mmCIF file with all atom_site columns, C-alpha atoms in Angstrom:
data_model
loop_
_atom_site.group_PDB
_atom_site.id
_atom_site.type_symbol
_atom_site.label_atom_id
_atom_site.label_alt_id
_atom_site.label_comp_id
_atom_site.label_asym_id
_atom_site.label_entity_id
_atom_site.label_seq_id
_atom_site.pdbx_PDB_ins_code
_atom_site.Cartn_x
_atom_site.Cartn_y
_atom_site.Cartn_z
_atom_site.occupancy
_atom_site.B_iso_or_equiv
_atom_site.pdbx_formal_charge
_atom_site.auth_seq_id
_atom_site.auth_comp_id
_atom_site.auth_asym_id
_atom_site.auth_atom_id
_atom_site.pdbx_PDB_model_num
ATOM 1  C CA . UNK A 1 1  ? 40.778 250.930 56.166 1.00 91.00 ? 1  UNK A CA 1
ATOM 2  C CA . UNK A 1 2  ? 42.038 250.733 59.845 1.00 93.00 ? 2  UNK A CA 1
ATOM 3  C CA . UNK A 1 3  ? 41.121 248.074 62.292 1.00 96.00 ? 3  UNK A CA 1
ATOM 4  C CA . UNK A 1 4  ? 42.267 249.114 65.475 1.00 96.00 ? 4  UNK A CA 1
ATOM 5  C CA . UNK A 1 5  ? 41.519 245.882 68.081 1.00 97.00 ? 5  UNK A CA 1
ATOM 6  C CA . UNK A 1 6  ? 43.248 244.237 71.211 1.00 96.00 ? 6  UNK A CA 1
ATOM 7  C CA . UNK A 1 7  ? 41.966 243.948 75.232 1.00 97.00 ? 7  UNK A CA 1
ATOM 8  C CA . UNK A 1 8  ? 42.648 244.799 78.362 1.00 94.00 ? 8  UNK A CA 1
ATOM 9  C CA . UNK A 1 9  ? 42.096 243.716 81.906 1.00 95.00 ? 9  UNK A CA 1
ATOM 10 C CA . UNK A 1 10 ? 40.781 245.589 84.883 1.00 93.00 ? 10 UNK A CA 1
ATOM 11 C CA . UNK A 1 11 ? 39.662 244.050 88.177 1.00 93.00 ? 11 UNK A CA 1
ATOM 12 C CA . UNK A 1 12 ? 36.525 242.238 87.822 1.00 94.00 ? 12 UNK A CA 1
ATOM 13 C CA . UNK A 1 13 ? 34.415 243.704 90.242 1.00 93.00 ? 13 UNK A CA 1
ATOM 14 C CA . UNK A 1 14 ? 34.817 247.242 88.967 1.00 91.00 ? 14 UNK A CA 1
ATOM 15 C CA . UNK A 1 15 ? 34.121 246.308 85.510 1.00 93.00 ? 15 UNK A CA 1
ATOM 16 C CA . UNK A 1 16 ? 30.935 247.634 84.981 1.00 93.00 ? 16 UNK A CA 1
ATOM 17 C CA . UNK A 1 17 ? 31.849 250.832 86.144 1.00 90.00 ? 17 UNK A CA 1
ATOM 18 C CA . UNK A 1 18 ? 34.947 251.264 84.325 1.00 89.00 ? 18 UNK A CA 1
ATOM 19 C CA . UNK A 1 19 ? 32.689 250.069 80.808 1.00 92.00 ? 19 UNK A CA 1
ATOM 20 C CA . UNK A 1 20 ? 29.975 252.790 82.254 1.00 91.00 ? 20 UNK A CA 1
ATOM 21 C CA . UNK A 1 21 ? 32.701 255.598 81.748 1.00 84.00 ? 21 UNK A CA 1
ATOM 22 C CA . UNK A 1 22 ? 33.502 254.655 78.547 1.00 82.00 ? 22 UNK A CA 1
ATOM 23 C CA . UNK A 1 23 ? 29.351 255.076 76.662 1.00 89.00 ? 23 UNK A CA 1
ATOM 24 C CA . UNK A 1 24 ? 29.919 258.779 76.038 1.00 87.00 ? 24 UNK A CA 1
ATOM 25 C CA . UNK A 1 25 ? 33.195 258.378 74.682 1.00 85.00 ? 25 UNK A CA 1
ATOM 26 C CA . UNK A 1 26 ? 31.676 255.756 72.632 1.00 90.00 ? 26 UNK A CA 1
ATOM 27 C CA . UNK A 1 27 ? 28.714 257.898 71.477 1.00 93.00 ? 27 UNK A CA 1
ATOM 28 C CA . UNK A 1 28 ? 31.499 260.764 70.029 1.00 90.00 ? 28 UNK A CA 1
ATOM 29 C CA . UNK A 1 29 ? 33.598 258.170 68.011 1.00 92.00 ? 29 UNK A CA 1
ATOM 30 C CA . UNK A 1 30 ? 30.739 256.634 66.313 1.00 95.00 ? 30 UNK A CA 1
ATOM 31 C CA . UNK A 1 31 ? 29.612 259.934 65.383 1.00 95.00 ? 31 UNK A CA 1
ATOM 32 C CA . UNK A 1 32 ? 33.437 261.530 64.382 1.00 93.00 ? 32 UNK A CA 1
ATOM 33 C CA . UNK A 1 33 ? 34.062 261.333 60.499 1.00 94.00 ? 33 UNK A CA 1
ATOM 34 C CA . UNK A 1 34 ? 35.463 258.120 59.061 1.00 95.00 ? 34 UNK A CA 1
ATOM 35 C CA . UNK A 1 35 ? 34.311 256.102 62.327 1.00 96.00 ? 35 UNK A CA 1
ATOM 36 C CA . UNK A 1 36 ? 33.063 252.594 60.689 1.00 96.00 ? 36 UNK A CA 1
ATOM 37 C CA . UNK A 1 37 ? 32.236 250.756 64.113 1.00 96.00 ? 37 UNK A CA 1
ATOM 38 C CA . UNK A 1 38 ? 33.838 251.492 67.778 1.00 95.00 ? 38 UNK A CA 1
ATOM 39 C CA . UNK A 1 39 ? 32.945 249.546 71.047 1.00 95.00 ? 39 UNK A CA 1
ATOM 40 C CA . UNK A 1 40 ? 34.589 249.049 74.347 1.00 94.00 ? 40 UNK A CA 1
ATOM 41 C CA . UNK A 1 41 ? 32.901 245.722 75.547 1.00 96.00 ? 41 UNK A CA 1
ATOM 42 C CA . UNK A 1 42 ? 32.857 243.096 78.246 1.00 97.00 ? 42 UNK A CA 1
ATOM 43 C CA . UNK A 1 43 ? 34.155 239.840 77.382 1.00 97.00 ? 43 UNK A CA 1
ATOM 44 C CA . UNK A 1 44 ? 31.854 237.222 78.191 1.00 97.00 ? 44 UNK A CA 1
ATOM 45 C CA . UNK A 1 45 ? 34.351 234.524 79.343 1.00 97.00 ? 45 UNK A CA 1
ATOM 46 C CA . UNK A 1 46 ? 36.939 236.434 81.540 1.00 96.00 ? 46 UNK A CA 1
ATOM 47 C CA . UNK A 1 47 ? 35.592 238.191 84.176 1.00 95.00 ? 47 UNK A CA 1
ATOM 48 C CA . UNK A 1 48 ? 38.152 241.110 84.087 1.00 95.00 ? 48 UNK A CA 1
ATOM 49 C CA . UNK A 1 49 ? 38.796 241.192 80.480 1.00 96.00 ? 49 UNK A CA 1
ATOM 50 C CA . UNK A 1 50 ? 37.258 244.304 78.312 1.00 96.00 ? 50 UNK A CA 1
ATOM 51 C CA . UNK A 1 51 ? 37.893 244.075 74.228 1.00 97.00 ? 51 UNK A CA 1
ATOM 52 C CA . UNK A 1 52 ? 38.208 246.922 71.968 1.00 94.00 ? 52 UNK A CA 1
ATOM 53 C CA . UNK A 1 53 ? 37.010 247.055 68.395 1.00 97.00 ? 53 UNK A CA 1
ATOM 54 C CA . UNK A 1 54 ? 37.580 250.558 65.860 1.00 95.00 ? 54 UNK A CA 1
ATOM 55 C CA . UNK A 1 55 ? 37.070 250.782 62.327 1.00 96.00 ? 55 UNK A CA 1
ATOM 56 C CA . UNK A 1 56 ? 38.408 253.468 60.537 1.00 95.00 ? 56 UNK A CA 1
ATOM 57 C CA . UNK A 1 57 ? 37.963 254.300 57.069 1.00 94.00 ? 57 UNK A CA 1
ATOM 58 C CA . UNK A 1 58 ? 41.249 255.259 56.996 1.00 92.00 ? 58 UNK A CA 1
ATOM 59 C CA . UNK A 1 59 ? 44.634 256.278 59.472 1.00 91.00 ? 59 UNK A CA 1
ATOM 60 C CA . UNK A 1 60 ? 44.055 259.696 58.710 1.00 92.00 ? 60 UNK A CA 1
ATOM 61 C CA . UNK A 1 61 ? 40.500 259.694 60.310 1.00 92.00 ? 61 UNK A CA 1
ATOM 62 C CA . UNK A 1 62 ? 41.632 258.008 63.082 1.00 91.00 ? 62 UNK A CA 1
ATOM 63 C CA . UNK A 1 63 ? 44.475 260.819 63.973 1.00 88.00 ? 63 UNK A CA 1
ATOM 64 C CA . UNK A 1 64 ? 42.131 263.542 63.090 1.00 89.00 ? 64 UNK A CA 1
ATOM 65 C CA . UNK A 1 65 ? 39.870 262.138 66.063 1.00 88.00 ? 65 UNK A CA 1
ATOM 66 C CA . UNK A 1 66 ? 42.847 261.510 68.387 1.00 83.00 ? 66 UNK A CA 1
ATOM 67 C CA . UNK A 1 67 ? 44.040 265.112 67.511 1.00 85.00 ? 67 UNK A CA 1
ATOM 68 C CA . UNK A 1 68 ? 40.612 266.862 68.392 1.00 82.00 ? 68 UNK A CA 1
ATOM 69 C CA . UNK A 1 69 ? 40.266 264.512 71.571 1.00 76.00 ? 69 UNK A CA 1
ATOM 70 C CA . UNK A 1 70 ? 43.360 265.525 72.755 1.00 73.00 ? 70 UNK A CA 1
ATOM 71 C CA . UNK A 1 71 ? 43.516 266.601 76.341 1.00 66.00 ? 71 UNK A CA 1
ATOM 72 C CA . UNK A 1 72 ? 39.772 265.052 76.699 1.00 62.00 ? 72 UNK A CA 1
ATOM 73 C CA . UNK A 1 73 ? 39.131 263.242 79.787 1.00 58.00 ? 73 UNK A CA 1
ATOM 74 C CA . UNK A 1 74 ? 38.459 260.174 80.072 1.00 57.00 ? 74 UNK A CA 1
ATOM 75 C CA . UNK A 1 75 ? 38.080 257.551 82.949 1.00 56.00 ? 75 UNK A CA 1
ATOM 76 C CA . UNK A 1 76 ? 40.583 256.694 85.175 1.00 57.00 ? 76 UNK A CA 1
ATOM 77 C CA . UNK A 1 77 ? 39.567 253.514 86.741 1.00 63.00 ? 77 UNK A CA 1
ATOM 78 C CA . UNK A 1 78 ? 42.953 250.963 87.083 1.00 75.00 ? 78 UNK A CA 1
ATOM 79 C CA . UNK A 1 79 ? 43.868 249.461 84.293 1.00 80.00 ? 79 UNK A CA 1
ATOM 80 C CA . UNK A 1 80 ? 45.512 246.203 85.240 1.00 84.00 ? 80 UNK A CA 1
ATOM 81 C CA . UNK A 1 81 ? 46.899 245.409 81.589 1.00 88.00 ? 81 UNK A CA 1
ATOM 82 C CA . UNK A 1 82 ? 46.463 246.540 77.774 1.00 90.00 ? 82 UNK A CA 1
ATOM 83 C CA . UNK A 1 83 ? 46.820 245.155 74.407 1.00 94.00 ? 83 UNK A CA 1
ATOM 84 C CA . UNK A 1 84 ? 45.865 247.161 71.474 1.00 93.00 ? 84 UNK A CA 1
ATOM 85 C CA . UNK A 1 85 ? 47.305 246.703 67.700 1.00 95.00 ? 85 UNK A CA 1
ATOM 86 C CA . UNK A 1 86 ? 46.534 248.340 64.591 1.00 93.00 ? 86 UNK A CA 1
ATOM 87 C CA . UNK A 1 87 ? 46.024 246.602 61.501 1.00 92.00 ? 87 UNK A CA 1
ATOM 88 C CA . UNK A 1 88 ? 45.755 248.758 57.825 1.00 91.00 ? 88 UNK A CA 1
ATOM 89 C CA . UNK A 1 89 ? 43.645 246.518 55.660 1.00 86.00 ? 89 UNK A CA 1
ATOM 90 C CA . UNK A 1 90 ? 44.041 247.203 51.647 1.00 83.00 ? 90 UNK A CA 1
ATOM 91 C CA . UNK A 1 91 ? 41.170 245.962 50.110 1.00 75.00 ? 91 UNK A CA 1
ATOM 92 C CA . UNK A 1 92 ? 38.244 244.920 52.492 1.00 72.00 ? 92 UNK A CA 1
ATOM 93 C CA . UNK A 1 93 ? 35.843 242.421 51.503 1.00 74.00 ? 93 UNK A CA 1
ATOM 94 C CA . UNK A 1 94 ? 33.013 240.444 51.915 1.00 78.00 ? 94 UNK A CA 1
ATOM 95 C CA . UNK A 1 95 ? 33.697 236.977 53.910 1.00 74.00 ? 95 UNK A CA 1
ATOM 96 C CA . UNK A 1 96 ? 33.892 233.745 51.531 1.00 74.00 ? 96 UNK A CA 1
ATOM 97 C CA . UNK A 1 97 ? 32.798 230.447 53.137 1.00 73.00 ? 97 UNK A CA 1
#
């Protein structure tokens, strides 16, 4: 599995609109092969701060989907800052309390 998860800043006031370019992009991923969970949210604390959350079943899926996006467009609002890591996971699992 492949968590792919970080954040990223834009100005606050434009927000909303950069987060409104991003629902049909959303709507593809979820439906692409191997797509677990994907979101491109508001944070509720910082005003300027958007978080990113993937779940792939695997890396493979994941470069499949960048490979057929490829040359896609996608918004171009300023991003102020970005921080996205990858993270393979090798045996998910339920949490314990």
């Amino acid at each position: 599995m492949l968590i792919v998860a970080g954040k990223g800043y834009v100005d606050p006031d434009t927000r909303d609109a950069f987060l409104a370019g991003f629902e049909a992009a959303q709507s593809r991923a979820r439906a692409e092969p191997g797509c677990l969970d994907y979101v491109v949210a508001a944070d509720p604390v910082e005003p300027g701060r958007v978080n990113v959350y993937e779940r792939w079943e695997s890396p493979e899926h994941l470069a499949a989907r960048l490979a057929r996006t490829a040359g896609e467009s996608q918004p171009s609002p300023v991003v102020l800052s970005m921080e996205i890591r990858q993270y393979e996971i090798g045996a998910p699992g339920p949490l314990s309390p």
